[in-house]
PDB file of C-alpha atoms and ligand atoms in Angstrom:
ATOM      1  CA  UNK F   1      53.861  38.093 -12.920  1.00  0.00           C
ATOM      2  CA  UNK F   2      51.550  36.655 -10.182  1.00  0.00           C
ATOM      3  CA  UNK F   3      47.829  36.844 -10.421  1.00  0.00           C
ATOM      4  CA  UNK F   4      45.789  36.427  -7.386  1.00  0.00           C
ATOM      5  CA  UNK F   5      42.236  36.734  -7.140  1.00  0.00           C
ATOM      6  CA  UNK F   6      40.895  37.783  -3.452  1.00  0.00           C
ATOM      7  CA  UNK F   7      37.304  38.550  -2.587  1.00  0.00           C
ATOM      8  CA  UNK F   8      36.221  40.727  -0.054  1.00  0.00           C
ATOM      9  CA  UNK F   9      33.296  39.839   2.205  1.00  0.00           C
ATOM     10  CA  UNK F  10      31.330  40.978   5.489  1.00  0.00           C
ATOM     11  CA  UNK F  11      28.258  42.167   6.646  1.00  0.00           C
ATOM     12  CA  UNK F  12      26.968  45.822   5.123  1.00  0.00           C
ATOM     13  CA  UNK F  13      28.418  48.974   6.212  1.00  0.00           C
ATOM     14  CA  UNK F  14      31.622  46.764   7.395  1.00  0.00           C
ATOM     15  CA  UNK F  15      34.145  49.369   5.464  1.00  0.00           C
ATOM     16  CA  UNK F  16      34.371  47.034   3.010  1.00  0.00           C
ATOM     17  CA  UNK F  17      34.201  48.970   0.063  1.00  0.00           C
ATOM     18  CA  UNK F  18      36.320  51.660   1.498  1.00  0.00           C
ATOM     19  CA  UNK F  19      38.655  49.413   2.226  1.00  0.00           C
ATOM     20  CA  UNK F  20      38.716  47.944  -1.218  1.00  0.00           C
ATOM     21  CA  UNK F  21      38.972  51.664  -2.571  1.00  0.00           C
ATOM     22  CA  UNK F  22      42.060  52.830   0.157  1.00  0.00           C
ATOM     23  CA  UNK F  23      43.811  49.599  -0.648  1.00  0.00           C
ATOM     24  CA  UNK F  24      43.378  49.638  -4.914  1.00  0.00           C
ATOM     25  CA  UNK F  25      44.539  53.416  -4.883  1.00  0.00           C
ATOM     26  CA  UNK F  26      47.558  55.112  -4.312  1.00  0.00           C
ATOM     27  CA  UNK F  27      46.315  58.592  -3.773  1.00  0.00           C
ATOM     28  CA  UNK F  28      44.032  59.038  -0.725  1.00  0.00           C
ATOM     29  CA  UNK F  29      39.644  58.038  -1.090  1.00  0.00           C
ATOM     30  CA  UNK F  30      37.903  61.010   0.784  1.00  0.00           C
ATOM     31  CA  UNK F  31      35.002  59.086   3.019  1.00  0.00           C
ATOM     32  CA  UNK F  32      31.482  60.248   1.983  1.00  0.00           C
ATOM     33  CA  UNK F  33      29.437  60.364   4.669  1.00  0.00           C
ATOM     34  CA  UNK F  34      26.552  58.694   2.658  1.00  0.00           C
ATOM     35  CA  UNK F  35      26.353  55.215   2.597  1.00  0.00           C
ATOM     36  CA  UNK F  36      26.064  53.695  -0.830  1.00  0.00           C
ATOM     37  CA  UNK F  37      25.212  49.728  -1.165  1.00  0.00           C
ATOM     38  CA  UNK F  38      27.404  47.924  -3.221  1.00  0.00           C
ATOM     39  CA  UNK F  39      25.620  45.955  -6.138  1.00  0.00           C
ATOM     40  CA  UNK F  40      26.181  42.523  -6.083  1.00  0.00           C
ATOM     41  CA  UNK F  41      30.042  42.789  -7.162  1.00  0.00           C
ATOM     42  CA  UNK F  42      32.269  45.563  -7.727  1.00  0.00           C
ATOM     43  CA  UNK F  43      36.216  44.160  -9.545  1.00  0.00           C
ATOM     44  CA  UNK F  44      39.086  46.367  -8.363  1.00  0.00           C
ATOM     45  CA  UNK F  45      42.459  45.769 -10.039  1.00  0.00           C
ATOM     46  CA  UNK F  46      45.813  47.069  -8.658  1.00  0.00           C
ATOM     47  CA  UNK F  47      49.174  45.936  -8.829  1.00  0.00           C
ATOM     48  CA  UNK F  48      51.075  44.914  -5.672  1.00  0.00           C
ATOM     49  CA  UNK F  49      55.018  45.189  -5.454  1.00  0.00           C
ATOM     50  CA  UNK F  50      57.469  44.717  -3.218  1.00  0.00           C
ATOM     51  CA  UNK F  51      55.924  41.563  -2.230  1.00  0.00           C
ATOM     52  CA  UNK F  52      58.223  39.215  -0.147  1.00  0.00           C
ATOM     53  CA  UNK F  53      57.793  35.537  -1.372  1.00  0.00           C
ATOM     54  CA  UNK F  54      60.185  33.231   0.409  1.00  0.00           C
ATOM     55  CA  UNK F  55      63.092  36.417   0.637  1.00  0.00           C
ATOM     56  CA  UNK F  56      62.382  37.258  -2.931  1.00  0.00           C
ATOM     57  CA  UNK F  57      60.645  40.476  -3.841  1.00  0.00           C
ATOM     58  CA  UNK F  58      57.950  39.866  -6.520  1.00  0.00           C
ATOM     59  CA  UNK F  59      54.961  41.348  -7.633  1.00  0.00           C
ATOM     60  CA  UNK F  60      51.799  40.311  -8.467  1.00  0.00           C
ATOM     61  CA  UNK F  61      48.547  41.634  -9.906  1.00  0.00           C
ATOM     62  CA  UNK F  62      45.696  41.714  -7.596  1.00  0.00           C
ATOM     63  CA  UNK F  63      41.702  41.563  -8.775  1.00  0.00           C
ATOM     64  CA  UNK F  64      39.666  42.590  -5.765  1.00  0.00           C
ATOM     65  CA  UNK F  65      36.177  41.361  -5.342  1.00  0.00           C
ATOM     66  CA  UNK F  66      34.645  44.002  -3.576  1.00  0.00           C
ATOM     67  CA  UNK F  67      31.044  41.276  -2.887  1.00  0.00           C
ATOM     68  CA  UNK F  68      27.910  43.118  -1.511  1.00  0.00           C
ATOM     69  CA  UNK F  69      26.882  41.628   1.974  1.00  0.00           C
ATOM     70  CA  UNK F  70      22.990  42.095   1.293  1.00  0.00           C
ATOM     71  CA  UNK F  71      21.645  38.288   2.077  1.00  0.00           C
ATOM     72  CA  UNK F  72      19.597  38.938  -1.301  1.00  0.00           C
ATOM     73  CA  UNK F  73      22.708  38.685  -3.182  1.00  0.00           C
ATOM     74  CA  UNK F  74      23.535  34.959  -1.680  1.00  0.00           C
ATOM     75  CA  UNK F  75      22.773  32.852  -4.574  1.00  0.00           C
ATOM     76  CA  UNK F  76      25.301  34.655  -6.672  1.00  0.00           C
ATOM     77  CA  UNK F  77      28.024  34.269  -3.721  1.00  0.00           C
ATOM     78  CA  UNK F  78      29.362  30.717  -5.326  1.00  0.00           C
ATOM     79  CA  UNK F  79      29.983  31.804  -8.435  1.00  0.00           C
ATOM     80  CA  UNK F  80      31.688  34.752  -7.216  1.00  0.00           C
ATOM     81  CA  UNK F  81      33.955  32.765  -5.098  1.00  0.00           C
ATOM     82  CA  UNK F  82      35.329  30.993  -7.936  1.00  0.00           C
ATOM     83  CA  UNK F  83      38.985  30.296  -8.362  1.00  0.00           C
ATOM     84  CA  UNK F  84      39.511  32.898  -5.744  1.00  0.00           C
ATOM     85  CA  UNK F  85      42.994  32.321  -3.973  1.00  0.00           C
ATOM     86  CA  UNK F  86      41.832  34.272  -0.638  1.00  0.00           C
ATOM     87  CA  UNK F  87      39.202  35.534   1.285  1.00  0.00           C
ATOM     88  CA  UNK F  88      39.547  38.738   3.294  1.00  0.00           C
ATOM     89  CA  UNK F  89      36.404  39.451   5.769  1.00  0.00           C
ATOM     90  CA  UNK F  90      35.720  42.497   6.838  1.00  0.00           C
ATOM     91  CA  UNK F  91      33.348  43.712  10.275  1.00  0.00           C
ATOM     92  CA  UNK F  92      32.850  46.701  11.921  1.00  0.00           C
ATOM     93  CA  UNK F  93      33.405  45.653  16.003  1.00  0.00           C
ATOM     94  CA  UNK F  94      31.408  48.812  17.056  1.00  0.00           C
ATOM     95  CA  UNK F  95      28.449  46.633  15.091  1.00  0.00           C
ATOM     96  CA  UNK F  96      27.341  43.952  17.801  1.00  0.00           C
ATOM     97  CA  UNK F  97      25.667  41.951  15.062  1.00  0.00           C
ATOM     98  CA  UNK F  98      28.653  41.734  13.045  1.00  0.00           C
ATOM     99  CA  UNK F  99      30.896  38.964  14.593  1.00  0.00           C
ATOM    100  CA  UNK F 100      28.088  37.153  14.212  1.00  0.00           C
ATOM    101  CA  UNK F 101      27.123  37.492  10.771  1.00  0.00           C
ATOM    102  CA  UNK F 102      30.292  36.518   9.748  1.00  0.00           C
ATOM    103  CA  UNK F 103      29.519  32.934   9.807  1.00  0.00           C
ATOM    104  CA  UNK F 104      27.596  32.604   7.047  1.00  0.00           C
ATOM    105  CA  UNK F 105      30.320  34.222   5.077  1.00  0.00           C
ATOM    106  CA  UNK F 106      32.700  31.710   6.248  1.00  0.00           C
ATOM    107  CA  UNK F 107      30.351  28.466   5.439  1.00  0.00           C
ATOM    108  CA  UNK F 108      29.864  30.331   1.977  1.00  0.00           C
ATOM    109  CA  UNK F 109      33.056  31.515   0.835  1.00  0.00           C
ATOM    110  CA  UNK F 110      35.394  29.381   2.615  1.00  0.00           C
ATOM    111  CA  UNK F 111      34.047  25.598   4.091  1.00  0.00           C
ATOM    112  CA  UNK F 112      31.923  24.961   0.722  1.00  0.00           C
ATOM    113  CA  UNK F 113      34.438  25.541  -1.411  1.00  0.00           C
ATOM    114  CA  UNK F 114      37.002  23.641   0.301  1.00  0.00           C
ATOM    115  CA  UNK F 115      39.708  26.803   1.249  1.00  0.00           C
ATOM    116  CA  UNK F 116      42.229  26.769   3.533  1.00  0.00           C
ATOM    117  CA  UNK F 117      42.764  28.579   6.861  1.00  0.00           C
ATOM    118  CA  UNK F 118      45.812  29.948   5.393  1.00  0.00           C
ATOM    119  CA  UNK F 119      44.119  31.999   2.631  1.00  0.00           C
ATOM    120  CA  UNK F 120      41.857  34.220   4.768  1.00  0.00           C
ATOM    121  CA  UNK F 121      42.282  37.150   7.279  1.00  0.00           C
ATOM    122  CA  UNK F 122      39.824  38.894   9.130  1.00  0.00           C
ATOM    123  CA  UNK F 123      39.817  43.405   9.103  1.00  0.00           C
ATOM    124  CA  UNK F 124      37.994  44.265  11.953  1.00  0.00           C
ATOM    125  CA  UNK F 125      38.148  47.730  10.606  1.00  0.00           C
ATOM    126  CA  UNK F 126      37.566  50.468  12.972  1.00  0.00           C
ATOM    127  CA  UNK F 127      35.997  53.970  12.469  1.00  0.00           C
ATOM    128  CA  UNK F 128      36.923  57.583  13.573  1.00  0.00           C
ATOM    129  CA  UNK F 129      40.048  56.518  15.970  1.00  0.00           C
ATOM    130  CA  UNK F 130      37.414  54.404  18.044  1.00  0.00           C
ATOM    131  CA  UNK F 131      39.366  52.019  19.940  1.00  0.00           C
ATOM    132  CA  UNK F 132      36.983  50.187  22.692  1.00  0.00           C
ATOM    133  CA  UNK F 133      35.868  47.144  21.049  1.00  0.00           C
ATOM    134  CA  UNK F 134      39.404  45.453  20.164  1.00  0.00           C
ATOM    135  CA  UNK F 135      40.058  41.996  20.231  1.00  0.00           C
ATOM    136  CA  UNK F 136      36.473  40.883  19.487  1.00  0.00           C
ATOM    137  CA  UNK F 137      36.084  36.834  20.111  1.00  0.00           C
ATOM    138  CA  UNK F 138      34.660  35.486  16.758  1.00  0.00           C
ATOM    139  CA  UNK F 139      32.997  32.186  16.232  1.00  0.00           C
ATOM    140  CA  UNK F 140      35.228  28.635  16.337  1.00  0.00           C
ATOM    141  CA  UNK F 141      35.338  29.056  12.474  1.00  0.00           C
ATOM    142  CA  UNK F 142      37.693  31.559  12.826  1.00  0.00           C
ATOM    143  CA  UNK F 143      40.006  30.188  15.638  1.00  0.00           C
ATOM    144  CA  UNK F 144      42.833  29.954  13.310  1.00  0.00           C
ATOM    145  CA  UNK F 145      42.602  32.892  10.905  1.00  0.00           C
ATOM    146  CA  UNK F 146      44.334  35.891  11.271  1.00  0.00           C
ATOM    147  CA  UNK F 147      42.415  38.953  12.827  1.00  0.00           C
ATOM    148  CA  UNK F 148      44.007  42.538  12.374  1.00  0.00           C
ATOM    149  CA  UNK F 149      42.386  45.550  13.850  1.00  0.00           C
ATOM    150  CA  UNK F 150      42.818  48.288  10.979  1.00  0.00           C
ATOM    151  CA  UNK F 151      41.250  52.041  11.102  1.00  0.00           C
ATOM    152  CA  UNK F 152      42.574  53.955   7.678  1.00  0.00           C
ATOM    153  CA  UNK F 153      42.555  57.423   9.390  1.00  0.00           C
ATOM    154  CA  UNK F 154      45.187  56.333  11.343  1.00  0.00           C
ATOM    155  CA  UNK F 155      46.744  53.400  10.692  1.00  0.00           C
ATOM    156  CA  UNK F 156      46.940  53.566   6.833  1.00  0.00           C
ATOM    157  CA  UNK F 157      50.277  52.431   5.878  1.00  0.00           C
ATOM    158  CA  UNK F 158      50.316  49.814   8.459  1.00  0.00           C
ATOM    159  CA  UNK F 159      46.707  48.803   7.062  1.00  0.00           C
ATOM    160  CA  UNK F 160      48.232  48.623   3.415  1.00  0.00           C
ATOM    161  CA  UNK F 161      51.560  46.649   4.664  1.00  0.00           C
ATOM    162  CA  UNK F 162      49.368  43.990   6.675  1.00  0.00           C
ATOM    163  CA  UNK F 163      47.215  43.683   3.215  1.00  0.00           C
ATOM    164  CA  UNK F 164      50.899  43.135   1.656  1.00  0.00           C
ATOM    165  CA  UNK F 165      51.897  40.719   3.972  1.00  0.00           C
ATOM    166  CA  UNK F 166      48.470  38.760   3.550  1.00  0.00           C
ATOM    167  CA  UNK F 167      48.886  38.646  -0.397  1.00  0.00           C
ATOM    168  CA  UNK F 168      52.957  37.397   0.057  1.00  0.00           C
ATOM    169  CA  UNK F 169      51.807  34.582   2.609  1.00  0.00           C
ATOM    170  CA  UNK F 170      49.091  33.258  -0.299  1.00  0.00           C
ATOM    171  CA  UNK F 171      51.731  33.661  -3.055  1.00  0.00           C
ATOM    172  CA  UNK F 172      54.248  31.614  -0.783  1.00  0.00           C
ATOM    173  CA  UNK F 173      51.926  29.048  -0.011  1.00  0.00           C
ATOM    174  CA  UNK F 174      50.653  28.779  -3.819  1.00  0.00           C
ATOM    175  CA  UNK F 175      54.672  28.042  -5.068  1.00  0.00           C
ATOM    176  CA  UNK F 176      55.017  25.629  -2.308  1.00  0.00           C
ATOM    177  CA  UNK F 177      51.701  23.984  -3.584  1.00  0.00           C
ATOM    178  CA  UNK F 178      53.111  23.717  -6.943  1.00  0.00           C
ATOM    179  CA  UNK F 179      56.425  22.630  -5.981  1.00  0.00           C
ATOM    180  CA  UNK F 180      54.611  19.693  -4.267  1.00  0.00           C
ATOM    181  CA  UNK F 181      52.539  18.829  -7.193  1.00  0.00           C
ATOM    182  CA  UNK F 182      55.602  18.914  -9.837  1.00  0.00           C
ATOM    183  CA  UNK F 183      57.232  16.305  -7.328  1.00  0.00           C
ATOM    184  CA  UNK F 184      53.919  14.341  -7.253  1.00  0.00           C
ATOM    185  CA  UNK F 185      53.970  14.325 -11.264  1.00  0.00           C
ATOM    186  CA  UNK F 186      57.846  13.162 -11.353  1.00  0.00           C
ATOM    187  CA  UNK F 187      57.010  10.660  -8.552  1.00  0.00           C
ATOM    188  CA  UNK F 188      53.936   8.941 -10.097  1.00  0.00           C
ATOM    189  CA  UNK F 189      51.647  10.236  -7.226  1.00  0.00           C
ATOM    190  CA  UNK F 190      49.483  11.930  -9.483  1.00  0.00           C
TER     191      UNK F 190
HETATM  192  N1  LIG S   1      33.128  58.396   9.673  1.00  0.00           N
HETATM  193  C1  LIG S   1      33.598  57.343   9.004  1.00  0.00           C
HETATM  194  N2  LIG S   1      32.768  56.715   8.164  1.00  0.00           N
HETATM  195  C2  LIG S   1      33.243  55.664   7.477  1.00  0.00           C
HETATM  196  C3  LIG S   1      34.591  55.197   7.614  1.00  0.00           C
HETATM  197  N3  LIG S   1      34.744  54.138   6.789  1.00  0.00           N
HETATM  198  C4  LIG S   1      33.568  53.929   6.180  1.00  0.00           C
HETATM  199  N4  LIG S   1      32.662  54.853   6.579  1.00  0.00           N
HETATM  200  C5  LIG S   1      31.256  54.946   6.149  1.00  0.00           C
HETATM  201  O1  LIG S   1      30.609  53.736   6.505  1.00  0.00           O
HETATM  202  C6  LIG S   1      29.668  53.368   5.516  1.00  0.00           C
HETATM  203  C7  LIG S   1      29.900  51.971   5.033  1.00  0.00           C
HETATM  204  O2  LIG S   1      31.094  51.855   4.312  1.00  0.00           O
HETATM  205  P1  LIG S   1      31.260  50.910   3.037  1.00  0.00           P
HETATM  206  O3  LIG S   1      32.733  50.844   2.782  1.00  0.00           O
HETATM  207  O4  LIG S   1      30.423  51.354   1.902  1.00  0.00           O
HETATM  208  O5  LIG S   1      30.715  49.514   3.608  1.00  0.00           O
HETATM  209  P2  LIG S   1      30.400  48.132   2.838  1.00  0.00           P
HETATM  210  O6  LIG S   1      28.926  48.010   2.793  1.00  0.00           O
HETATM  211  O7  LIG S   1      30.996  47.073   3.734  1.00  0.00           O
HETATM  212  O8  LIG S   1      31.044  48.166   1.497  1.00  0.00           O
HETATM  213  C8  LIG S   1      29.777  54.428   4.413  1.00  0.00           C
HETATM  214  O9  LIG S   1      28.749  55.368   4.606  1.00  0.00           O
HETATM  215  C9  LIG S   1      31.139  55.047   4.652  1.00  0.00           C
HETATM  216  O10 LIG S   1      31.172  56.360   4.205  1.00  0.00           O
HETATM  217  C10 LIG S   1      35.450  55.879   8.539  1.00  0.00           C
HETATM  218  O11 LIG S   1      36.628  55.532   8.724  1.00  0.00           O
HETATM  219  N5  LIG S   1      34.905  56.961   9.204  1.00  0.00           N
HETATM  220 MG1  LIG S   2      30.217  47.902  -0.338  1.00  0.00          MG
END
């Protein structure tokens, strides 16, 4: 069995933590209309099936970091990006502010640590079937990460199959990583 760790980050009131809650349940997350601040960190676990890893169909058990986006929680952001195998941002494109505020998640979570393109996606997750504000332009940083437009209301299964898709394409690119490094061993390289 696979074990992934992916954090979750993006400015507050992004979805993020609805997100995290539609995409670690089965059964459907009524939205309260009250917004509640996440606290620092919230861990969701869930187990993912049907994953496709290079035509095989595995499955793999999924912590999510659900990571607050209030700036007074920075200095725990490193330590919370640990060992995490993706990053999955989150903005709401009906927020102006947003795009740009997703920067400083970027330098944080994935240029300090050293991650890869590959291991991120971007949910610009939209609200109440609002449609205007697709295809938002984010910064350079983001030139070569995926960006999917999601809205749970009415795109829910295609939401959770995109998430699916995102988790095979780490788990592919992990087994190709250690392939490469047992050849490195039996060739000396390492
Ligand atoms: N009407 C509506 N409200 C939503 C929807 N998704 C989230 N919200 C509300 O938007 C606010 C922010 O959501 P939340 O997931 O907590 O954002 P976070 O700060 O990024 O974790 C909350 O008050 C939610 O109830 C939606 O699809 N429709
Ligand atoms: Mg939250």
């Amino acid at each position: 069995m696979y074990k992934l760790k992916l954090v979750l980050v993006g400015p507050t009131e992004s979805g993020k933590s609805t997100l995290a809650n539609f995409i670690s349940d089965a059964t459907e997350t009524p939205i309260t209309e009250t917004y509640r601040p996440t606290h620092c960190v919230r861990i969701l676990e869930f187990e993912a099936t049907n994953l496709n890893v290079n035509n095989r169909y595995v499955k793999a058990d999924v912590e999510l970091w659900d990571v607050s986006g209030n700036p007074a929680f920075e200095p725990t952001w490193p330590a919370l990006q640990r060992d995490a195998h993706g990053v999955v941002f989150v903005f709401n494109p009906d927020k102006e502010h947003h795009a740009r505020e997703l920067d400083a998640f970027h330098t944080e979570f994935v240029e300090k640590p050293g991650m890869s393109d590959t291991q991120c996606v971007v949910f610009a997750y939209f609200r109440d079937g609002r449609q205007e504000n697709r295809g938002v332009k984010l910064s350079n940083h983001f030139n070569r990460i995926p960006q999917l437009e999601v809205n749970i209301d009415e795109e829910g299964n295609r939401l959770r199959s995109d998430f699916n898709t995102f988790i095979s394409s780490i788990l592919a690119n992990l087994s190709e990583r250690n392939e490469q490094e047992e050849m490195n061993i039996m060739s000396g390289k390492n």
